[in-house]
Amino acid sequence: MTDVVVVGGGVAGLVAARDLAKGGAHVVLVEGSDVLGGMVRRHSVAGLDLDMAADSFATRNDAVGRLAIELGLGNEITAPDPRGAWLMTRDGRTSPIPETGLLGIPGSPMAADVLAVVGQKAALRAQMDSLLPSPVGAKAASLGELVRKRMGDRVLDDLVVPIVAGVHSTHPDDLDPDRVAPGLRAALLREGSLARAVLALHARATAGSAVQGIRGGIVRLVDELVADMETYRVDVRLRTRATAIEEHAVEVRTEDGETERLVAEHVLASTADPARATGAERSGIELVTLVVDQRELDAAPRGTGMLVHPDAPSVRAKAITHATVKWPWLAEAAAGRHVLRLSYATAADAVETGRSLPVDPRDPVGTRAAQDAAALLGVRIPVSAVVGAARVRWHGPDTTAAGLADGVVGIGEASSGRGLAGIVQAARTAAVHILDS
């Protein structure tokens, strides 16, 4: 019997395994693929080393920042360019994202930047939120239902839908507010209105930018975590897939077909138990990265990028990040070129998780991305300006929590929701509870 078996070698599994082993536990970590890091990996496009997926972390808590400091990366934490991002509504209008908001929910419904997006009639409807009894919507099953009941359909559709679709790859009607906006329900009941709840959460948030990054890429966190697997003597087993996850045992199968039963005092899992499939529908996400030599982009026409309503006309991308505007360190590395990251919805069965593939700018994927980038940024991007391109496909977030047996500790996005801040915090909390038990 070992002390702890951790299933899954993504960020959650690495963080939990590190903390447990550092605290004196004997830890076995099993990962089905041949690489650690999960969705946090790097790839090279046009000679630039880039994050394949997440390029930032939320600062709603200090979990990732504290971890970075412990890993020796404290001086490498950096804030994004303050110009911020834009959004595109269902009817194709573009505007800067309002400043005082949470996932698009406005903290000041009658502010000029909110009026510019939703118009006066919808803003007045949203302002009625302050007159409604606080319990209205407080028990809503989804974020969409909560916003709709408090502020109306137009605010939901014009502000919340494009931002949530870009950030979480899911419609607000399919998201649990407790997973994507922890504390929002309690703040609504305490403050008496949804707008005041948003402002209160803003006031309690860490000062400064809502997100931060790491010079050289978020993937540097994984580099250091992987190094600590050896430092703290974690027994890492790659190409070892869990076939059943129980409270005190994990059945695994290796690449060669050999099976083993790992017995442990505690089991942590960042994936659902294959024997307890929840039946949740899965989605796919495609990220296409373009490296472009186009001087007209120097003016940062849409700030750090744009979030797009899923039904916006003539654009298939759901978001674009102008990464060399967002991150000054990357602009320096790119030496005048521009890095554009476009995300798309794709079929779940088309996903090849974590595999970066080169893209010919003249093929359908490259052409589509260049056309969408031009439409969103308002700058012509001919095929000849694209000096490098690649695509990566991932599974989108599960709409339900991981199905795990009683006693198994769930970590990772399948249990905590998407976002490094919540994932790291939950993994570290789980490790502390085990070490204290």
Coordinates of C-alpha atoms in Angstrom, one line a residue:
M1 CA 0.0 0.0 0.0
T2 CA 1.2 3.5 -0.9
D3 CA 0.1 6.7 0.8
V4 CA -1.6 8.4 -2.1
V5 CA -2.4 7.6 -5.8
V6 CA -3.0 10.6 -8.0
V7 CA -4.8 10.0 -11.2
G8 CA -4.0 12.4 -14.0
G9 CA -0.8 14.3 -14.7
G10 CA -2.2 17.7 -15.6
V11 CA -1.6 20.8 -13.5
A12 CA -4.0 19.6 -10.7
G13 CA -2.3 16.3 -10.4
L14 CA 1.2 17.7 -10.5
V15 CA 0.4 20.3 -7.8
A16 CA -1.3 17.8 -5.5
A17 CA 1.5 15.3 -6.0
R18 CA 4.2 17.9 -5.3
D19 CA 2.6 19.2 -2.2
L20 CA 1.8 15.7 -0.8
A21 CA 5.3 14.4 -1.5
K22 CA 6.9 17.5 -0.1
G23 CA 4.9 16.9 3.0
G24 CA 6.3 13.5 3.4
A25 CA 3.7 11.3 1.7
H26 CA 4.7 8.5 -0.7
V27 CA 2.9 9.4 -3.9
V28 CA 2.3 7.4 -7.2
L29 CA 1.1 9.6 -10.1
V30 CA -0.4 7.8 -13.1
E31 CA -0.9 9.5 -16.5
G32 CA -2.4 7.9 -19.6
S33 CA -0.4 9.9 -22.1
D34 CA 3.3 10.1 -22.6
V35 CA 3.7 13.7 -21.3
L36 CA 2.8 15.7 -18.2
G37 CA 1.0 19.0 -18.0
G38 CA -2.4 18.3 -19.5
M39 CA -3.6 21.3 -21.4
V40 CA -0.6 23.4 -20.3
R41 CA 2.1 22.7 -22.9
R42 CA 4.2 24.5 -25.4
H43 CA 4.6 24.4 -29.1
S44 CA 6.8 26.2 -31.6
V45 CA 5.2 28.4 -34.4
A46 CA 7.5 30.3 -36.8
G47 CA 10.4 29.8 -34.4
L48 CA 8.5 31.1 -31.4
D49 CA 7.9 29.0 -28.3
L50 CA 4.3 29.6 -27.3
D51 CA 1.7 28.3 -24.9
M52 CA -0.5 25.7 -26.7
A53 CA -3.6 26.5 -24.6
A54 CA -3.9 28.8 -21.5
D55 CA -1.7 31.8 -21.6
S56 CA -2.8 33.5 -18.4
F57 CA -4.3 32.8 -15.0
A58 CA -7.1 34.7 -13.1
T59 CA -6.1 36.7 -10.0
R60 CA -9.4 36.2 -8.2
N61 CA -7.3 34.3 -5.7
D62 CA -3.6 34.2 -5.1
A63 CA -3.2 30.5 -5.6
V64 CA -1.2 30.5 -8.9
G65 CA 0.8 33.5 -7.8
R66 CA 1.9 31.8 -4.6
L67 CA 2.7 28.6 -6.4
A68 CA 4.8 30.5 -9.0
I69 CA 6.8 32.1 -6.1
E70 CA 7.4 28.7 -4.5
L71 CA 8.6 27.4 -7.9
G72 CA 11.1 30.2 -8.2
L73 CA 9.1 32.1 -10.8
G74 CA 7.9 35.0 -8.7
N75 CA 9.9 37.6 -10.5
E76 CA 8.6 36.3 -13.8
I77 CA 4.9 37.1 -13.1
T78 CA 3.7 39.8 -15.5
A79 CA 0.5 41.8 -16.1
P80 CA -1.1 42.0 -19.6
D81 CA -1.3 45.2 -21.6
P82 CA -4.0 47.4 -20.0
R83 CA -5.8 48.2 -23.2
G84 CA -8.2 45.3 -22.6
A85 CA -10.3 43.3 -25.1
W86 CA -13.4 44.0 -27.2
L87 CA -16.5 42.0 -27.9
M88 CA -18.7 41.3 -30.9
T89 CA -22.5 41.0 -30.4
R90 CA -24.9 38.7 -32.2
D91 CA -25.6 41.4 -34.9
G92 CA -21.9 42.0 -35.5
R93 CA -21.4 45.2 -33.5
T94 CA -18.0 45.7 -31.8
S95 CA -17.2 47.5 -28.6
P96 CA -14.7 47.5 -25.8
I97 CA -15.7 45.2 -23.0
P98 CA -17.2 47.2 -20.1
E99 CA -14.8 47.8 -17.3
T100 CA -16.9 46.9 -14.2
G101 CA -18.1 43.5 -15.0
L102 CA -17.9 39.8 -14.1
L103 CA -18.2 37.4 -17.0
G104 CA -20.0 40.2 -18.8
I105 CA -22.5 40.9 -15.9
P106 CA -22.3 44.7 -15.5
G107 CA -21.5 46.2 -12.1
S108 CA -22.9 49.5 -13.4
P109 CA -25.7 48.9 -15.8
M110 CA -26.1 52.6 -16.8
A111 CA -22.4 53.2 -17.4
A112 CA -21.5 54.6 -20.8
D113 CA -19.5 51.5 -21.9
V114 CA -22.5 49.2 -21.1
L115 CA -24.9 51.5 -22.9
A116 CA -22.7 51.4 -25.9
V117 CA -23.2 47.6 -26.1
V118 CA -26.8 47.0 -25.0
G119 CA -28.5 50.3 -25.6
Q120 CA -30.6 52.4 -23.2
K121 CA -33.7 50.2 -23.1
A122 CA -31.8 47.1 -22.1
A123 CA -29.7 49.1 -19.6
L124 CA -32.8 50.4 -17.9
R125 CA -34.1 46.8 -17.7
A126 CA -30.8 45.7 -16.1
Q127 CA -31.0 48.6 -13.7
M128 CA -34.3 47.2 -12.4
D129 CA -32.1 44.5 -10.8
S130 CA -31.6 47.0 -7.9
L131 CA -35.4 47.0 -7.3
L132 CA -35.9 43.2 -7.2
P133 CA -35.9 41.3 -3.9
S134 CA -32.5 39.7 -3.5
P135 CA -33.8 36.0 -3.5
V136 CA -35.0 36.5 -7.2
G137 CA -32.6 34.3 -9.2
A138 CA -30.5 33.4 -6.2
K139 CA -31.3 29.7 -6.7
A140 CA -31.0 29.7 -10.4
A141 CA -29.6 26.4 -11.8
S142 CA -27.4 28.2 -14.4
L143 CA -25.6 31.4 -14.8
G144 CA -27.8 32.3 -17.8
E145 CA -31.0 31.8 -15.8
L146 CA -29.5 34.0 -13.0
V147 CA -28.6 36.9 -15.3
R148 CA -31.9 36.6 -17.2
K149 CA -34.0 36.9 -14.1
R150 CA -32.0 39.8 -12.6
M151 CA -31.1 41.8 -15.7
G152 CA -33.0 40.6 -18.7
D153 CA -32.4 38.8 -22.0
R154 CA -30.5 41.6 -23.8
V155 CA -27.7 41.9 -21.2
L156 CA -27.4 38.2 -21.2
D157 CA -27.2 37.9 -25.0
D158 CA -25.1 41.0 -25.8
L159 CA -22.6 40.9 -22.9
V160 CA -22.6 37.6 -21.0
V161 CA -23.0 35.2 -23.9
P162 CA -19.9 36.3 -26.0
I163 CA -17.7 36.7 -22.9
V164 CA -18.7 33.3 -21.4
A165 CA -18.5 31.6 -24.7
G166 CA -15.0 32.9 -25.3
V167 CA -13.7 32.2 -21.7
H168 CA -15.5 28.9 -20.9
S169 CA -16.4 27.6 -24.4
T170 CA -20.0 27.1 -23.1
H171 CA -23.3 28.9 -23.2
P172 CA -24.2 30.5 -19.8
D173 CA -27.3 28.4 -19.7
D174 CA -25.1 25.3 -19.3
L175 CA -22.8 26.7 -16.6
D176 CA -23.2 26.4 -12.8
P177 CA -22.6 29.8 -11.3
D178 CA -21.0 28.3 -8.3
R179 CA -18.3 26.7 -10.5
V180 CA -17.6 29.8 -12.7
A181 CA -18.4 32.6 -10.3
P182 CA -17.8 31.4 -6.8
G183 CA -19.4 33.6 -4.2
L184 CA -21.7 35.3 -6.6
R185 CA -24.9 33.9 -5.1
A186 CA -23.9 34.8 -1.6
A187 CA -22.9 38.3 -2.6
L188 CA -26.3 38.7 -4.4
L189 CA -28.2 37.8 -1.1
R190 CA -25.8 40.0 1.0
E191 CA -25.8 43.0 -1.3
G192 CA -29.4 42.9 -2.5
S193 CA -28.7 43.2 -6.2
L194 CA -26.6 41.4 -8.8
A195 CA -24.9 44.6 -9.9
R196 CA -23.8 45.4 -6.4
A197 CA -22.7 41.8 -5.9
V198 CA -20.4 42.1 -9.0
L199 CA -19.0 45.4 -7.6
A200 CA -18.5 43.8 -4.2
L201 CA -16.6 40.8 -5.7
H202 CA -14.5 43.3 -7.7
A203 CA -13.6 45.2 -4.5
R204 CA -12.5 42.0 -2.7
A205 CA -10.4 40.8 -5.7
T206 CA -6.7 41.1 -5.7
A207 CA -5.6 44.6 -6.7
G208 CA -4.4 45.1 -10.3
S209 CA -5.1 43.1 -13.4
A210 CA -7.8 40.4 -13.4
V211 CA -5.3 38.1 -15.1
Q212 CA -1.6 37.6 -15.1
G213 CA 1.0 35.6 -17.0
I214 CA 4.5 34.3 -16.8
R215 CA 7.3 35.6 -19.0
G216 CA 8.1 32.9 -21.4
G217 CA 4.6 31.3 -21.0
I218 CA 2.4 29.6 -18.4
V219 CA 4.1 26.4 -19.4
R220 CA 7.0 27.4 -17.3
L221 CA 4.9 26.4 -14.3
V222 CA 4.7 22.9 -15.6
D223 CA 8.5 22.8 -16.3
E224 CA 9.1 23.5 -12.6
L225 CA 6.4 21.1 -11.3
V226 CA 7.8 18.3 -13.4
A227 CA 11.3 19.0 -12.1
D228 CA 9.8 18.7 -8.5
M229 CA 8.4 15.3 -9.3
E230 CA 12.0 14.1 -9.2
T231 CA 13.1 16.4 -6.3
Y232 CA 10.4 15.0 -4.0
R233 CA 10.6 11.4 -5.4
V234 CA 7.1 11.1 -6.8
D235 CA 6.6 7.8 -8.6
V236 CA 5.5 9.0 -12.0
R237 CA 4.0 6.4 -14.4
L238 CA 3.4 7.6 -17.9
R239 CA 1.3 5.7 -20.5
T240 CA -0.6 4.2 -17.6
R241 CA -4.3 4.6 -17.9
A242 CA -6.8 4.3 -14.9
T243 CA -9.6 1.8 -15.8
A244 CA -11.3 2.0 -12.4
I245 CA -11.0 4.5 -9.5
E246 CA -12.0 3.5 -6.0
E247 CA -11.7 5.0 -2.6
H248 CA -8.6 3.1 -1.7
A249 CA -7.5 1.6 -5.0
V250 CA -6.9 2.4 -8.7
E251 CA -6.9 -0.2 -11.4
V252 CA -4.5 0.7 -14.2
R253 CA -3.5 -0.6 -17.6
T254 CA -0.1 0.1 -19.2
E255 CA 0.6 0.7 -22.9
D256 CA 1.7 -2.9 -23.1
G257 CA -1.7 -4.1 -21.8
E258 CA -0.5 -5.1 -18.4
T259 CA -2.9 -4.5 -15.5
E260 CA -2.2 -3.6 -11.9
R261 CA -4.2 -2.7 -8.8
L262 CA -2.6 0.2 -6.9
V263 CA -3.8 0.2 -3.3
A264 CA -3.5 3.5 -1.3
E265 CA -4.7 5.2 1.8
H266 CA -6.0 8.1 -0.3
V267 CA -6.9 8.5 -4.0
L268 CA -7.1 11.8 -5.9
A269 CA -8.4 12.0 -9.4
S270 CA -8.5 14.8 -12.0
T271 CA -10.6 12.7 -14.4
A272 CA -13.9 11.0 -14.2
D273 CA -13.9 7.3 -13.3
P274 CA -14.3 5.4 -16.6
A275 CA -16.5 2.9 -14.7
R276 CA -18.8 5.7 -13.6
A277 CA -19.3 7.7 -16.8
T278 CA -21.7 10.6 -16.3
G279 CA -23.0 10.7 -19.8
A280 CA -22.2 14.4 -20.0
E281 CA -22.0 15.7 -23.6
R282 CA -18.5 16.7 -24.6
S283 CA -17.5 19.5 -26.9
G284 CA -14.3 20.2 -28.8
I285 CA -12.1 23.3 -29.0
E286 CA -9.7 24.2 -31.8
L287 CA -7.0 26.8 -31.2
V288 CA -5.4 28.1 -34.4
T289 CA -2.2 30.2 -33.9
L290 CA -1.0 32.6 -36.6
V291 CA 2.3 34.4 -36.7
V292 CA 1.8 37.4 -39.0
D293 CA 4.0 40.0 -40.5
Q294 CA 1.6 42.9 -41.0
R295 CA 2.6 46.4 -39.8
E296 CA -1.0 47.6 -39.7
L297 CA -1.5 45.4 -36.6
D298 CA 1.1 47.5 -34.7
A299 CA -1.8 49.9 -33.7
A300 CA -3.6 47.2 -31.7
P301 CA -6.9 47.9 -33.4
R302 CA -8.9 45.7 -31.0
G303 CA -6.7 45.9 -27.9
T304 CA -5.7 42.5 -26.6
G305 CA -8.3 40.7 -28.7
M306 CA -12.0 40.1 -29.0
L307 CA -14.7 37.7 -27.7
V308 CA -17.4 36.8 -30.2
H309 CA -21.0 35.9 -29.9
P310 CA -21.5 32.3 -31.2
D311 CA -24.1 33.6 -33.7
A312 CA -22.2 36.6 -35.0
P313 CA -22.4 36.8 -38.8
S314 CA -19.6 36.0 -41.2
V315 CA -17.1 35.0 -38.4
R316 CA -16.6 31.4 -37.3
A317 CA -14.0 32.1 -34.5
K318 CA -15.5 32.5 -31.1
A319 CA -12.5 34.5 -29.8
I320 CA -9.2 36.0 -30.9
T321 CA -6.2 37.0 -28.7
H322 CA -3.7 39.5 -30.1
A323 CA -1.0 37.9 -28.0
T324 CA 1.8 40.2 -28.9
V325 CA -0.3 43.1 -27.7
K326 CA -1.5 41.3 -24.6
W327 CA 2.1 40.3 -23.5
P328 CA 4.9 42.8 -24.0
W329 CA 7.5 40.0 -23.4
L330 CA 6.1 38.1 -26.4
A331 CA 6.1 41.2 -28.6
E332 CA 9.8 41.6 -27.8
A333 CA 10.5 37.9 -28.7
A334 CA 8.4 38.2 -31.9
A335 CA 10.6 41.1 -33.2
G336 CA 7.9 43.0 -35.1
R337 CA 5.7 40.0 -36.0
H338 CA 2.3 39.5 -34.5
V339 CA 0.9 36.4 -32.8
L340 CA -2.8 35.9 -33.2
R341 CA -4.7 33.0 -31.4
L342 CA -8.1 32.1 -32.7
S343 CA -10.4 29.6 -31.0
Y344 CA -13.2 27.6 -32.6
A345 CA -15.8 25.1 -31.6
T346 CA -15.3 21.7 -33.1
A347 CA -16.7 18.2 -32.8
A348 CA -15.6 16.3 -29.7
D349 CA -14.8 13.2 -31.8
A350 CA -12.3 15.3 -33.9
V351 CA -10.2 16.1 -30.8
E352 CA -6.6 14.9 -30.7
T353 CA -5.9 16.3 -27.2
G354 CA -2.7 18.3 -26.9
R355 CA -1.3 17.5 -30.4
S356 CA 0.1 20.5 -32.2
L357 CA -0.1 20.3 -36.0
P358 CA 1.4 22.7 -38.6
V359 CA -1.1 24.5 -40.7
D360 CA -0.6 25.7 -44.3
P361 CA -1.9 29.3 -44.5
R362 CA -3.4 28.4 -47.9
D363 CA -5.4 25.4 -46.7
P364 CA -9.0 25.7 -45.4
V365 CA -8.0 25.9 -41.7
G366 CA -5.3 28.6 -42.4
T367 CA -7.5 30.6 -44.8
R368 CA -10.4 30.6 -42.4
A369 CA -8.3 31.8 -39.5
A370 CA -6.7 34.6 -41.6
Q371 CA -10.1 35.7 -42.8
D372 CA -11.6 35.7 -39.3
A373 CA -8.6 37.5 -37.9
A374 CA -9.0 40.2 -40.6
A375 CA -12.7 40.6 -39.9
L376 CA -12.3 40.8 -36.1
L377 CA -9.3 43.1 -36.1
G378 CA -10.3 45.3 -39.0
V379 CA -7.0 44.8 -40.8
R380 CA -6.3 43.1 -44.1
I381 CA -4.2 39.9 -43.6
P382 CA -3.2 38.4 -46.9
V383 CA -1.9 34.8 -47.0
S384 CA 1.5 36.1 -47.8
A385 CA 1.6 37.9 -44.4
V386 CA 1.2 34.6 -42.5
V387 CA 4.7 33.4 -41.8
G388 CA 3.7 30.4 -39.6
A389 CA 0.5 28.6 -38.3
A390 CA -0.5 25.7 -36.2
R391 CA -3.6 24.2 -34.6
V392 CA -4.4 22.3 -31.4
R393 CA -7.6 20.6 -30.5
W394 CA -8.9 20.1 -26.9
H395 CA -12.0 18.8 -25.2
G396 CA -14.2 21.6 -23.9
P397 CA -15.2 21.7 -20.2
D398 CA -17.6 19.0 -19.0
T399 CA -21.0 20.4 -18.1
T400 CA -21.2 18.2 -15.0
A401 CA -18.7 17.4 -12.3
A402 CA -16.6 14.2 -12.5
G403 CA -18.3 11.0 -11.6
L404 CA -16.2 9.6 -8.7
A405 CA -16.8 6.9 -6.1
D406 CA -17.4 8.1 -2.5
G407 CA -14.1 8.8 -0.8
V408 CA -12.2 9.6 -4.0
V409 CA -11.0 13.2 -3.9
G410 CA -11.9 15.1 -7.1
I411 CA -9.3 17.6 -8.4
G412 CA -8.9 19.3 -11.8
E413 CA -11.4 21.0 -14.1
A414 CA -13.7 18.0 -14.1
S415 CA -14.4 18.7 -10.4
S416 CA -13.3 22.4 -9.9
G417 CA -14.3 23.9 -13.3
R418 CA -12.0 25.4 -15.9
G419 CA -9.4 28.0 -14.9
L420 CA -5.9 27.6 -13.3
A421 CA -6.8 29.7 -10.3
G422 CA -9.6 27.4 -9.1
I423 CA -7.8 24.2 -10.2
V424 CA -4.5 25.1 -8.3
Q425 CA -6.4 26.2 -5.2
A426 CA -8.6 23.1 -5.1
A427 CA -5.6 20.8 -5.6
R428 CA -3.5 22.4 -2.8
T429 CA -6.5 22.4 -0.4
A430 CA -7.0 18.7 -1.1
A431 CA -3.3 18.0 -0.4
V432 CA -3.5 19.9 2.9
H433 CA -6.5 18.0 4.1
I434 CA -4.8 14.6 3.4
L435 CA -1.6 15.7 5.1
D436 CA -3.5 16.9 8.1
S437 CA -5.7 13.8 8.4

